[in-house]
Every structure is written in C-alpha cells, then in structure tokens.
Coordinates of C-alpha atoms and ligand atoms in Angstrom, one line a residue:
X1 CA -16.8 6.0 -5.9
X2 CA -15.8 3.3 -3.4
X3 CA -12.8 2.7 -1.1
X4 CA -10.9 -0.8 -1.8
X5 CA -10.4 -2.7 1.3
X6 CA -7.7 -5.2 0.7
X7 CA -7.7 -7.8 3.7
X8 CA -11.3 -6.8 4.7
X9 CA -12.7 -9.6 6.6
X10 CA -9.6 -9.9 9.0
X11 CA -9.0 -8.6 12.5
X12 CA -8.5 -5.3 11.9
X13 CA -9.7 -5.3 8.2
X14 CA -13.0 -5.8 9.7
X15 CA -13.3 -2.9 12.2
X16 CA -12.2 -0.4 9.7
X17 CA -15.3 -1.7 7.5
X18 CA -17.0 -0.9 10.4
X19 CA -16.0 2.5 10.2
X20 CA -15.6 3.0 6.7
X21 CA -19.6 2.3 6.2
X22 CA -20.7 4.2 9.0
X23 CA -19.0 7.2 7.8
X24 CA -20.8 6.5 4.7
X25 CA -18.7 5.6 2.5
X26 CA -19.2 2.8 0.1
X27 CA -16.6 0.0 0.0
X28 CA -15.2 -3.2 -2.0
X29 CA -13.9 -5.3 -0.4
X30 CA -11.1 -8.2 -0.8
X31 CA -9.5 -10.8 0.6
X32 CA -8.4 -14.9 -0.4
X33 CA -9.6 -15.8 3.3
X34 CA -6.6 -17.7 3.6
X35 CA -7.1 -16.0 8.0
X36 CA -10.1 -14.7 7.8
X37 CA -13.8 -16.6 7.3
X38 CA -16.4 -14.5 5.4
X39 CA -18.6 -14.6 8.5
X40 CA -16.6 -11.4 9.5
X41 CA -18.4 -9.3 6.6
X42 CA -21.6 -11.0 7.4
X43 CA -21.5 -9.1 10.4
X44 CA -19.8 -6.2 9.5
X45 CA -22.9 -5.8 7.4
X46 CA -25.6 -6.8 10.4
X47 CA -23.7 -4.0 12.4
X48 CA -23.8 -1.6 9.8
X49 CA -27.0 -2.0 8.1
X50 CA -25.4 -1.4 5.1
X51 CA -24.3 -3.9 1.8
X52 CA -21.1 -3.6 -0.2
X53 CA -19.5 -5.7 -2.9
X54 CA -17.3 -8.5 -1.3
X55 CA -14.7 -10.7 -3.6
X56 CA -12.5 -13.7 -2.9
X57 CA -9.7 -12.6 -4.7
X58 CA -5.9 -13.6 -4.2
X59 CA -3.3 -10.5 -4.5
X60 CA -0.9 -12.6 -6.1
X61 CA -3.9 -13.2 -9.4
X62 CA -3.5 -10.0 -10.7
X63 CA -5.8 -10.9 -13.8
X64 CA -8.1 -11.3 -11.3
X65 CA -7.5 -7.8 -9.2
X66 CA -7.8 -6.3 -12.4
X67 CA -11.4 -7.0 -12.4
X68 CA -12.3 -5.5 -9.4
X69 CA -11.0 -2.1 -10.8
X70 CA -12.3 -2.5 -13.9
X71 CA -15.9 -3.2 -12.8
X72 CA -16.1 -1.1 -9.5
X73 CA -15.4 2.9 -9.5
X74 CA -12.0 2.7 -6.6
X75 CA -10.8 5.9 -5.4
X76 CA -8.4 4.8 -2.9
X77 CA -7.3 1.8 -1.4
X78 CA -6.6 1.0 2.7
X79 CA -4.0 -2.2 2.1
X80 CA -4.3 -4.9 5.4
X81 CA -3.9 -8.0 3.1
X82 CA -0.5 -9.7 4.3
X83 CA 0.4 -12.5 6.5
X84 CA 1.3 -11.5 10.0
X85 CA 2.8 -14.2 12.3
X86 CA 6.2 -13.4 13.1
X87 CA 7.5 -16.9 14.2
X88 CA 5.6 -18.9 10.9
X89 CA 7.7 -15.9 8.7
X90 CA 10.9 -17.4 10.4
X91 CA 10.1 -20.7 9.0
X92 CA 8.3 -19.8 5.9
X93 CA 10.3 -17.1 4.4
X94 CA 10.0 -17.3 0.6
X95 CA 6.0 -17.4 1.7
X96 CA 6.3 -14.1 3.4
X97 CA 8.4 -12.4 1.0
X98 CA 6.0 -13.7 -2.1
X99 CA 3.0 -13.0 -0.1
X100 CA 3.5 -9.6 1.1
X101 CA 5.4 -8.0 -1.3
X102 CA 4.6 -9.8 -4.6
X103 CA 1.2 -9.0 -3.3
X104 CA 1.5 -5.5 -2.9
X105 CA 3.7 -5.0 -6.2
X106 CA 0.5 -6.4 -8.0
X107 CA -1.6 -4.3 -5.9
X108 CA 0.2 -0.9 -7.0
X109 CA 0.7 -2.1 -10.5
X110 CA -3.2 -2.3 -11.1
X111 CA -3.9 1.2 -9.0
X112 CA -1.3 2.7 -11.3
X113 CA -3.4 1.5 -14.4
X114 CA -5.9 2.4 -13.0
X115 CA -5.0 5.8 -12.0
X116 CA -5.9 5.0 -8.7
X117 CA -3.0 6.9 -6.5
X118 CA -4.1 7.0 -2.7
X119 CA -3.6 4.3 -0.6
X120 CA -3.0 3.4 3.6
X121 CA -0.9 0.9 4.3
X122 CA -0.6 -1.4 7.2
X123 CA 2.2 -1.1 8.5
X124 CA 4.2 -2.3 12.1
X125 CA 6.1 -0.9 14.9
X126 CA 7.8 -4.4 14.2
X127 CA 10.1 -1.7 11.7
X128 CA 11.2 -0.1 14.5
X129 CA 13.4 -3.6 15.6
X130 CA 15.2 -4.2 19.2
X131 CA 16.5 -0.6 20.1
X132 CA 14.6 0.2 22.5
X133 CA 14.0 3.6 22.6
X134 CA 10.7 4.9 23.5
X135 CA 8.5 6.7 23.4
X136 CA 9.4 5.7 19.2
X137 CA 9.2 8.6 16.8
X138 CA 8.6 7.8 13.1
X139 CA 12.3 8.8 12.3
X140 CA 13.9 6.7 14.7
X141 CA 16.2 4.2 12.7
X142 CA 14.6 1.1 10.9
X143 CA 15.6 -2.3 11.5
X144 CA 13.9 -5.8 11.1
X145 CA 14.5 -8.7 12.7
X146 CA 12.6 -11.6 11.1
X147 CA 10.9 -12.1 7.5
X148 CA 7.7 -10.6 8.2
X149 CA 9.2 -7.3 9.4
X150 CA 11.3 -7.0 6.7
X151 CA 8.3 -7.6 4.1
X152 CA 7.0 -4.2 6.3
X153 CA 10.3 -2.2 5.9
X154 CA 10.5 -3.6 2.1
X155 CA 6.9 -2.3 1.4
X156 CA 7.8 1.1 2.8
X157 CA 10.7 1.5 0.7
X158 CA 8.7 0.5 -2.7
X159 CA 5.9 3.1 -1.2
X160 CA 8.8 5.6 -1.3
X161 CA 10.2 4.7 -4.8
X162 CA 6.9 5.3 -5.9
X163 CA 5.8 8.4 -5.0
X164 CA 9.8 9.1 -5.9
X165 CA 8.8 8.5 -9.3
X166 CA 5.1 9.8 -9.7
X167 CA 4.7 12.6 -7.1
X168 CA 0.8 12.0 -7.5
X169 CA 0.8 9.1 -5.4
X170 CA -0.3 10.0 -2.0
X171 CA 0.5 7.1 0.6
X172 CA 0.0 7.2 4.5
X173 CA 2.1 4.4 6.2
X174 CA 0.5 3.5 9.5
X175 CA 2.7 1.7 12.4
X176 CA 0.5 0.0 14.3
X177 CA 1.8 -1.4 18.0
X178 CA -0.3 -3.6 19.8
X179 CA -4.3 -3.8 18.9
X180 CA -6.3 -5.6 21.1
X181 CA -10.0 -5.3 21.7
X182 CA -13.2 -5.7 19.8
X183 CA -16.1 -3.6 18.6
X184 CA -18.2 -3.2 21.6
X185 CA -21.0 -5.1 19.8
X186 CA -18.8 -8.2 20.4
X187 CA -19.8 -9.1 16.6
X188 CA -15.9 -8.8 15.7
X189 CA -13.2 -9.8 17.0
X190 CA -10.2 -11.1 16.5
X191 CA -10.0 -14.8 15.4
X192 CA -6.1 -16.2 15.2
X193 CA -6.6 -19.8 13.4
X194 CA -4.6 -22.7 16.1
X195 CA -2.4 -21.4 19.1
X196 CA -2.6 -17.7 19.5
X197 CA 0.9 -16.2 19.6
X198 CA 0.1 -12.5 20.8
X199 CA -1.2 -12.0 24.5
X200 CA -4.6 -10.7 24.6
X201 CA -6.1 -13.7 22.5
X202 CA -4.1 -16.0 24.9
X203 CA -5.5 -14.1 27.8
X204 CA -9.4 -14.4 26.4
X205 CA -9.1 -18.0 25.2
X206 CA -7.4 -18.9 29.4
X207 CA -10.3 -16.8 30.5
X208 CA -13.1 -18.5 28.1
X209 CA -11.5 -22.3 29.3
X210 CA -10.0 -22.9 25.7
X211 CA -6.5 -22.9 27.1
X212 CA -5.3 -23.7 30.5
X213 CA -3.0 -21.2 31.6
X214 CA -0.3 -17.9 30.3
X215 CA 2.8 -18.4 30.3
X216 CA 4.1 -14.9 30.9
X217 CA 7.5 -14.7 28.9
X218 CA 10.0 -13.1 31.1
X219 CA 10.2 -12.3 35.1
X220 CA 13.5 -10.0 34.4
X221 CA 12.8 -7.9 32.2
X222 CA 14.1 -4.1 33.8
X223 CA 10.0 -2.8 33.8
X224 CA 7.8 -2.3 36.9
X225 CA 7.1 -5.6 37.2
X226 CA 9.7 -7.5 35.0
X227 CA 7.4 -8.3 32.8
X228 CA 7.4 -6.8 29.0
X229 CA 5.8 -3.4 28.5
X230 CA 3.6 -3.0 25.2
X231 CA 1.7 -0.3 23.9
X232 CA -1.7 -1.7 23.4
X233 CA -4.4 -0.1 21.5
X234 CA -8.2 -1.0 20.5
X235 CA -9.0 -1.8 17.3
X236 CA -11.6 0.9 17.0
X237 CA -9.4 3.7 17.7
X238 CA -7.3 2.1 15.5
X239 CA -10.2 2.0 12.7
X240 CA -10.8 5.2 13.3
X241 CA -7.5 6.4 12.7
X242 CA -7.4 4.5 8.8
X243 CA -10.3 7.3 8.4
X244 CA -8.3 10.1 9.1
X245 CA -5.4 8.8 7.0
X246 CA -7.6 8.0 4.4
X247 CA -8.8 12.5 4.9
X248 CA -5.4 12.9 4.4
X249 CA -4.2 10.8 1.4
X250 CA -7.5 12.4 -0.5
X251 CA -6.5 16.0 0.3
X252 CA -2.9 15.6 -0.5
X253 CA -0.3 14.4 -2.4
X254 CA 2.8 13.0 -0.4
X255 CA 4.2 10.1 1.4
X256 CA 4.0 9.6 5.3
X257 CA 4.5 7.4 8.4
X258 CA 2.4 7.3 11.5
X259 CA 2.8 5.4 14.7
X260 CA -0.7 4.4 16.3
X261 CA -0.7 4.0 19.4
X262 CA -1.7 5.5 22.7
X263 CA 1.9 6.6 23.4
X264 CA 1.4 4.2 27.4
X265 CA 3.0 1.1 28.2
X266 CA 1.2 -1.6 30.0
X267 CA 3.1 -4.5 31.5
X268 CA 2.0 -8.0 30.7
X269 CA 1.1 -8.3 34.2
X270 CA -0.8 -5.0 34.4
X271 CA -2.6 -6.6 31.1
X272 CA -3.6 -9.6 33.4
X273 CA -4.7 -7.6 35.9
X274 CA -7.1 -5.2 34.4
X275 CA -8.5 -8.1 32.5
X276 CA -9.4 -9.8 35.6
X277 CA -10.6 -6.8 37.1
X278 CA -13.2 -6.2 34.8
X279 CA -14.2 -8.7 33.5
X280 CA -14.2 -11.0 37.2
X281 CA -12.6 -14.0 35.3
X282 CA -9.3 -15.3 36.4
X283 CA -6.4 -15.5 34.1
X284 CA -3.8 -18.2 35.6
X285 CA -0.6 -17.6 34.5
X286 CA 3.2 -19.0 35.0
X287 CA 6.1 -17.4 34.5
X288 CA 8.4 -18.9 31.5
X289 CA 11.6 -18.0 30.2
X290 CA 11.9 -14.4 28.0
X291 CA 10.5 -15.1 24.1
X292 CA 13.6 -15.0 21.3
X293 CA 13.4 -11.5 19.8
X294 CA 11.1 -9.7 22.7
X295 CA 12.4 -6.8 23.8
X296 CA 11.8 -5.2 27.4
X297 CA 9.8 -1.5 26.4
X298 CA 8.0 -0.4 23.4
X299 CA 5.9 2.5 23.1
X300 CA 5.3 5.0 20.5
X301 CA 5.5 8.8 20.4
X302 CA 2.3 9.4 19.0
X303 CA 2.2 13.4 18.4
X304 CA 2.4 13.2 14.7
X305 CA -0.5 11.5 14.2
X306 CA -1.9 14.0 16.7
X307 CA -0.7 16.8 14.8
X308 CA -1.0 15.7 11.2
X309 CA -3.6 13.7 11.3
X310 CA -5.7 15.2 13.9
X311 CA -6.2 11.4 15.2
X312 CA -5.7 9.9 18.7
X313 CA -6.8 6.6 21.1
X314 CA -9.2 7.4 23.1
X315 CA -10.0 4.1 24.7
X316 CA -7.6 2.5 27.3
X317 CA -6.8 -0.9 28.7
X318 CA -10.0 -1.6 30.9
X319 CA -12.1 -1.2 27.1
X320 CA -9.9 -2.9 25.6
X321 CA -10.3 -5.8 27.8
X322 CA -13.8 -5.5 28.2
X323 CA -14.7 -5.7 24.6
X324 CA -12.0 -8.3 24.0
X325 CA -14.1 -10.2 26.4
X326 CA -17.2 -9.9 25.0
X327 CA -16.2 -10.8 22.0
X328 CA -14.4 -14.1 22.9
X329 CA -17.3 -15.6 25.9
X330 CA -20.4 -14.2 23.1
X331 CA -17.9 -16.8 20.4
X332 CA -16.1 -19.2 22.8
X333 CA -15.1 -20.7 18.8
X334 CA -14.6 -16.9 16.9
X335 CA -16.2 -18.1 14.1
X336 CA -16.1 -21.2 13.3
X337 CA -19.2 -21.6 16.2
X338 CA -21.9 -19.7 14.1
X339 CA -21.1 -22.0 10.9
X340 CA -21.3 -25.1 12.7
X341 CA -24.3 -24.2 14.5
X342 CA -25.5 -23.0 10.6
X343 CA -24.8 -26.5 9.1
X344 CA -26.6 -28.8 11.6
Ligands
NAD1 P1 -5.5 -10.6 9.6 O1 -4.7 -11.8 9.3 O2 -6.7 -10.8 10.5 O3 -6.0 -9.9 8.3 C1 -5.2 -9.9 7.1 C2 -6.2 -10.4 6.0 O4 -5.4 -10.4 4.7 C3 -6.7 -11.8 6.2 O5 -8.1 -11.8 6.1 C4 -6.1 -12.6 5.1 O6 -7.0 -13.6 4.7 C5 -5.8 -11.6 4.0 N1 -4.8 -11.9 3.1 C6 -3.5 -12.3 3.4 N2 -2.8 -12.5 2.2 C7 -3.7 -12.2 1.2 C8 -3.6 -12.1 -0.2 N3 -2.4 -12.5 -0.8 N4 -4.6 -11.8 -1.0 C9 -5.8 -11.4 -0.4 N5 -6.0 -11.4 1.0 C10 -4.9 -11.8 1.7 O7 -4.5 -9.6 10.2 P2 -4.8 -8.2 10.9 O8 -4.4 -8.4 12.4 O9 -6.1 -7.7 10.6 O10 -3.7 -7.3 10.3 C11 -4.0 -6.5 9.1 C12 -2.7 -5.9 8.6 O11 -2.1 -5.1 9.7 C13 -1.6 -6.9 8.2 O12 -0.9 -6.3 7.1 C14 -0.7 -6.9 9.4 O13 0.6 -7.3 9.0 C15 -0.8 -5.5 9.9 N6 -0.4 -5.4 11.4 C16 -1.1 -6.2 12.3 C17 -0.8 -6.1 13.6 C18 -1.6 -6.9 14.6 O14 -1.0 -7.1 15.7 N7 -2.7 -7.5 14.3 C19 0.2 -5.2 14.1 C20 0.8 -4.4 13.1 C21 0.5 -4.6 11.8
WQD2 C1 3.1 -8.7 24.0 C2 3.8 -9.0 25.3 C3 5.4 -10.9 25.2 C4 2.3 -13.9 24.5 C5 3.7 -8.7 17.9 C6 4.5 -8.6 16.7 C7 4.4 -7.3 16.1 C8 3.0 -6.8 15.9 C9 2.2 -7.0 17.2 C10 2.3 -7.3 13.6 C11 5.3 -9.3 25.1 C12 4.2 -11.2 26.1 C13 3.0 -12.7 24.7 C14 2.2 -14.9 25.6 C15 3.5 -13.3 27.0 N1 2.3 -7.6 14.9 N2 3.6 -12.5 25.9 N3 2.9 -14.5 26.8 O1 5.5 -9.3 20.5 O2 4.8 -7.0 21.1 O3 4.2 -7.8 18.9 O4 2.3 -8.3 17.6 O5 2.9 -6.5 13.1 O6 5.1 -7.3 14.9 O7 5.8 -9.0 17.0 O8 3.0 -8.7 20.8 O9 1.1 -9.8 21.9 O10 3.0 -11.3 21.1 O11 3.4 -9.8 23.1 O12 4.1 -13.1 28.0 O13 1.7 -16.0 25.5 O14 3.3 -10.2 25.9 O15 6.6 -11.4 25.7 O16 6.0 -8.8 26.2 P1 4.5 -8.2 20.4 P2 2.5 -10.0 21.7

C-alpha cells in the first residue's frame, strides 16, 4: 500500500517525501517536471535512505496515470501537481485552467476507478482574495482574483461535488500561506526556474550575489512598518502537517479545509531583518511602488487545524531563514549546479 504523491519532486512536493518516508510509509511518486528537476528525489532519497517508485507522468495523459494505479497498490493520494505563478496565470489563462483543473479532473477520474477515495489537496490562502480580514478562518468568504486562484477555488468546489455525490470520498483541503524555508539538511529547497516572484527566494538569491538588490513593494502600506505583513511558514511544518491530514482522510470519511499557517504576521521588512540577523549577510533593498493585487495583512486563524487535525508550526521566522540559507549558499544554482558539475 503506497501513498501517490502527485507533484513530488517540487518545492513542497519534496519535503513532504521527506516526511512521508520517514514515517515509513512507502510512496509513488509523480510529476511531468515541467518546475521541478528529478535531482529533488535524488535527494529526497539520499536524506531518507529509503527508495520508492518515481514516474514522469503528465496529469493531463490519463492513459498514462492509469498505469500508475494499475501497477502500484495506491491508497491515497496528497495532490501538489499544478502550476503556481500568479502573474504567468494572468497571461496564460487557458494554460492554468487546462493545467490545474483538467489535471485534477483526470486525477479523480482514475482514483474513482480505482476506488481509491482519500486524497489532500494543495490548496491557497490565495482563495481567501483582497478582504483583508485576519486572523482568516476557513469560512470566511471565497474570492479569487487572478486565474491561478480561481483554478484553487474551482478545485474546491469539484472536491465538494464529489464527495456530494459519493460520501466515501474523504478529501482534506489544505490553505497554505506563505512557505519559506528548507529542510535543515539544505538538500531541498526551493528552486523557482528565472526571476523569483515571491520574497524569500528573492531575499536568498540578493544574499547569495545572484540578484543585486529587493525591491520592497510598498512603503504605505497601514502595518508596523508599511510594509506588507505575510504569514510565513517552513516547509517542514508544512510537510508535517500533509501527515496529519493524510491521519485524517484515512480515518474518516468527509470533506474539509485547513489554513496552515502559524496564525503571526511578519512584515517584509521584519523578513529582511531576521534574515540578516542570522545568517550575517546583507540584504540591500529599495523601496518600489505597492505590487497590483497585494494586499496590506494576511494571516490565518489556525485553531482548526489545531483542533481537528491536532497539527501546528512549530518553527518561526529565524528557522525559516536559516535553512532557507543553507539551502540557497550550499546550491548558489538550486539545481541545475549538481548536473552541471555531473556532466563535465
Ligand atoms: P512546485 O512548482 O515546486 O511543485 C509543483 C509540481 O507539480 C512541480 O514539480 C511541477 O513539475 C508539477 N506539475 C505541474 N503540473 C503538472 C502536471 N500537469 N502533471 C504532473 N506534474 C505537474 O510548487 P510548490 O510550491 O511545491 O507547490 C505545490 C502545490 O502547492 C501547488 O499546487 C501550489 O499551487 C500549491 N501552493 C503553493 C504555495 C507556495 O507558495 N509555494 C502556496 C499555496 C499553495
Ligand atoms: C510576500 C510579501 C509582497 C516580492 C504568493 C501568492 C499566493 C501563494 C503564496 C500560491 C508581499 C512582498 C514580494 C518582492 C516584495 N502562492 N514582496 N518584494 O504575494 O503573499 O503570496 O505566494 O498559492 O497565492 O500570491 O507572497 O512572497 O510574493 O510576497 O516586497 O520581490 O513580500 O509585496 O507583501 P504573496 P510573496
């Protein structure tokens, strides 16, 4: 009996492997790579000690998805394969939509066949949209404001229809906020292909001399500072708490929402400073004008996931940042270094 990673060698795809095998449970994973190298599961494996069954496979090739359930024993899935970039859904809609949710449609069609009914899904506080209310329960009202949130909201609502019609099903929807950080091994890590868009990898990439300064988007905002407040977590708490979903989904039947989080907002600038603190690199930054679509506070209520899951971040922003550091000076490249170095 295995769990079926879908998106398994990405950011947070990866860490959860982590925790998956260490646990002891046996895993398949798969992913088409399209942001993610197999080098990750490489070293998911030299971290763990332990093998499992990896395949290229595209969501959208259902024929070949099918295979993967027909030769491997799957008792419940953890879903992370999507696209993620906010700005690239903006100008790539039809991409999004098709990816994401034509993904997961083929995803659920092949559990059902299967009879394979558990599954934890990756969801976003991106669902949650501009209102502004915080700390953010899980009923608070939905709203998305670009494609790729939307593919989130739309995802949850099929999740919904389904367990509507086969009460079986048994589906945890995780919001996620902000991961940063790495496994303290500095293995893994997160690897964005070109420009990073989200803070922390811009922080580690001006700290490791791959970029030249932050632009901090906003002076104004009404925070501490006037700069945006975030609710960051590390991507290990975060693994962990796909584990205690995944407890839950196999001891019940229902469908859920959590918020992960640590229920604190840090500022951008408080970000930057605990970064420098630690790790004793300096992070020049300028301020620019406030990013379309930002808004000022966003932090999550995290007692149901406390309660009901009996899950909650341990780790704060000085781990966060020290890991994230280790991973990025240990792979200046991510990990692209390690092939290149392989081919010479
Ligand atoms: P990631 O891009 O590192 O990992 C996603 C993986 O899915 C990649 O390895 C990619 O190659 C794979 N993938 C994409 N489309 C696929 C398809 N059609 N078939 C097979 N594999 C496919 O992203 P991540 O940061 O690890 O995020 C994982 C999940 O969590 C995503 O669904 C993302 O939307 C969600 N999420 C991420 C964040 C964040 O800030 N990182 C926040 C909230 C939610
Ligand atoms: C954090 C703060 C920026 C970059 C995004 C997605 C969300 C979810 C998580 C997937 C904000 C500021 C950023 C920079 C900056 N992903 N910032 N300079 O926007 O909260 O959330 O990632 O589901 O859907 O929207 O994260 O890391 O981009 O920004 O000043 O170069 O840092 O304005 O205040 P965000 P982020």
């Amino acid at each position: 009996m295995a769990v079926l990673v879908t998106g398994g060698s990405g950011y947070i795809g990866s860490h959860t492997c982590v925790e998956l095998l260490n646990a002891g449970y046996d895993i398949v994973v798969v992913d088409n790579l399209h942001n993610s190298r197999v080098e990750s599961l490489r070293r998911v494996r030299e971290i763990t000690g332990r093998a499992f069954k990896f395949y290229e496979v595209d969501l959208l090739d259902q024929e070949e998805l099918d295979k993967v359930f027909l030769y491997n024993h799957i008792e419940a899935v953890i879903h992370f394969a999507g696209l993620k970039a906010v700005g690239e859904s903006v100008h790539l809609p039809l991409w999004y939509y098709h990816n994401n949710i034509t993904g997961t449609l083929n995803l659920c069609k092949v559990m059902q066949k299967y009879g394979v009914k558990r599954m934890v899904f990756s969801s976003s506080a991106t669902v949650y949209g501009t209102s502004g209310q915080v700390p953010i329960p899980e009923d608070a009202p939905l709203q998305a404001t670009n494609p790729y949130g939307r593919t989130k909201l739309m995802i949850e609502e099929i999740l919904r229809d389904l367990h509507t019609s086969d009460p079986l099903w048994s589906i945890a929807i995780l919001r996620y906020f902000n991961p940063i950080g790495s496994h303290e091994s500095g293995r893994i890590g997160e690897d964005p292909n070109g420009i990073p868009s989200n803070l922390m990898p811009y922080i580690t990439q001006v700290a490791v001399g791959r970029l030249k300064e932050l632009q901090v988007f906003g002076s104004d905002y009404p925070t501490m500072d006037g700069t945006g407040v975030r609710d960051y977590i590390h991507a290990v708490d975060l693994a962990k708490g796909h584990l205690k979903a995944l407890d839950k989904v196999m001891a019940e039947s229902g469908v859920d929402a959590y918020n992960l989080g640590t229920g604190r907002g840090h500022s951008v600038l408080e970000l930057v400073a605990a970064f420098e603190r630690v790790t004793g690199r300096s992070v020049p930054y300028k301020f620019a004008a406030r990013r379309a679509g930002d808004i000022a506070v966003c932090y999550a209520d995290v007692s149901k996931a406390k309660r009901e899951l009996g899950w909650a971040a341990e780790k704060g922003i000085e781990d966060m940042c020290i890991d994230g550091w280790r991973w990025q000076s240990s792979n200046p490249n991510g990990y692209q270094q390690e092939i290149e170095i392989a081919v010479k």
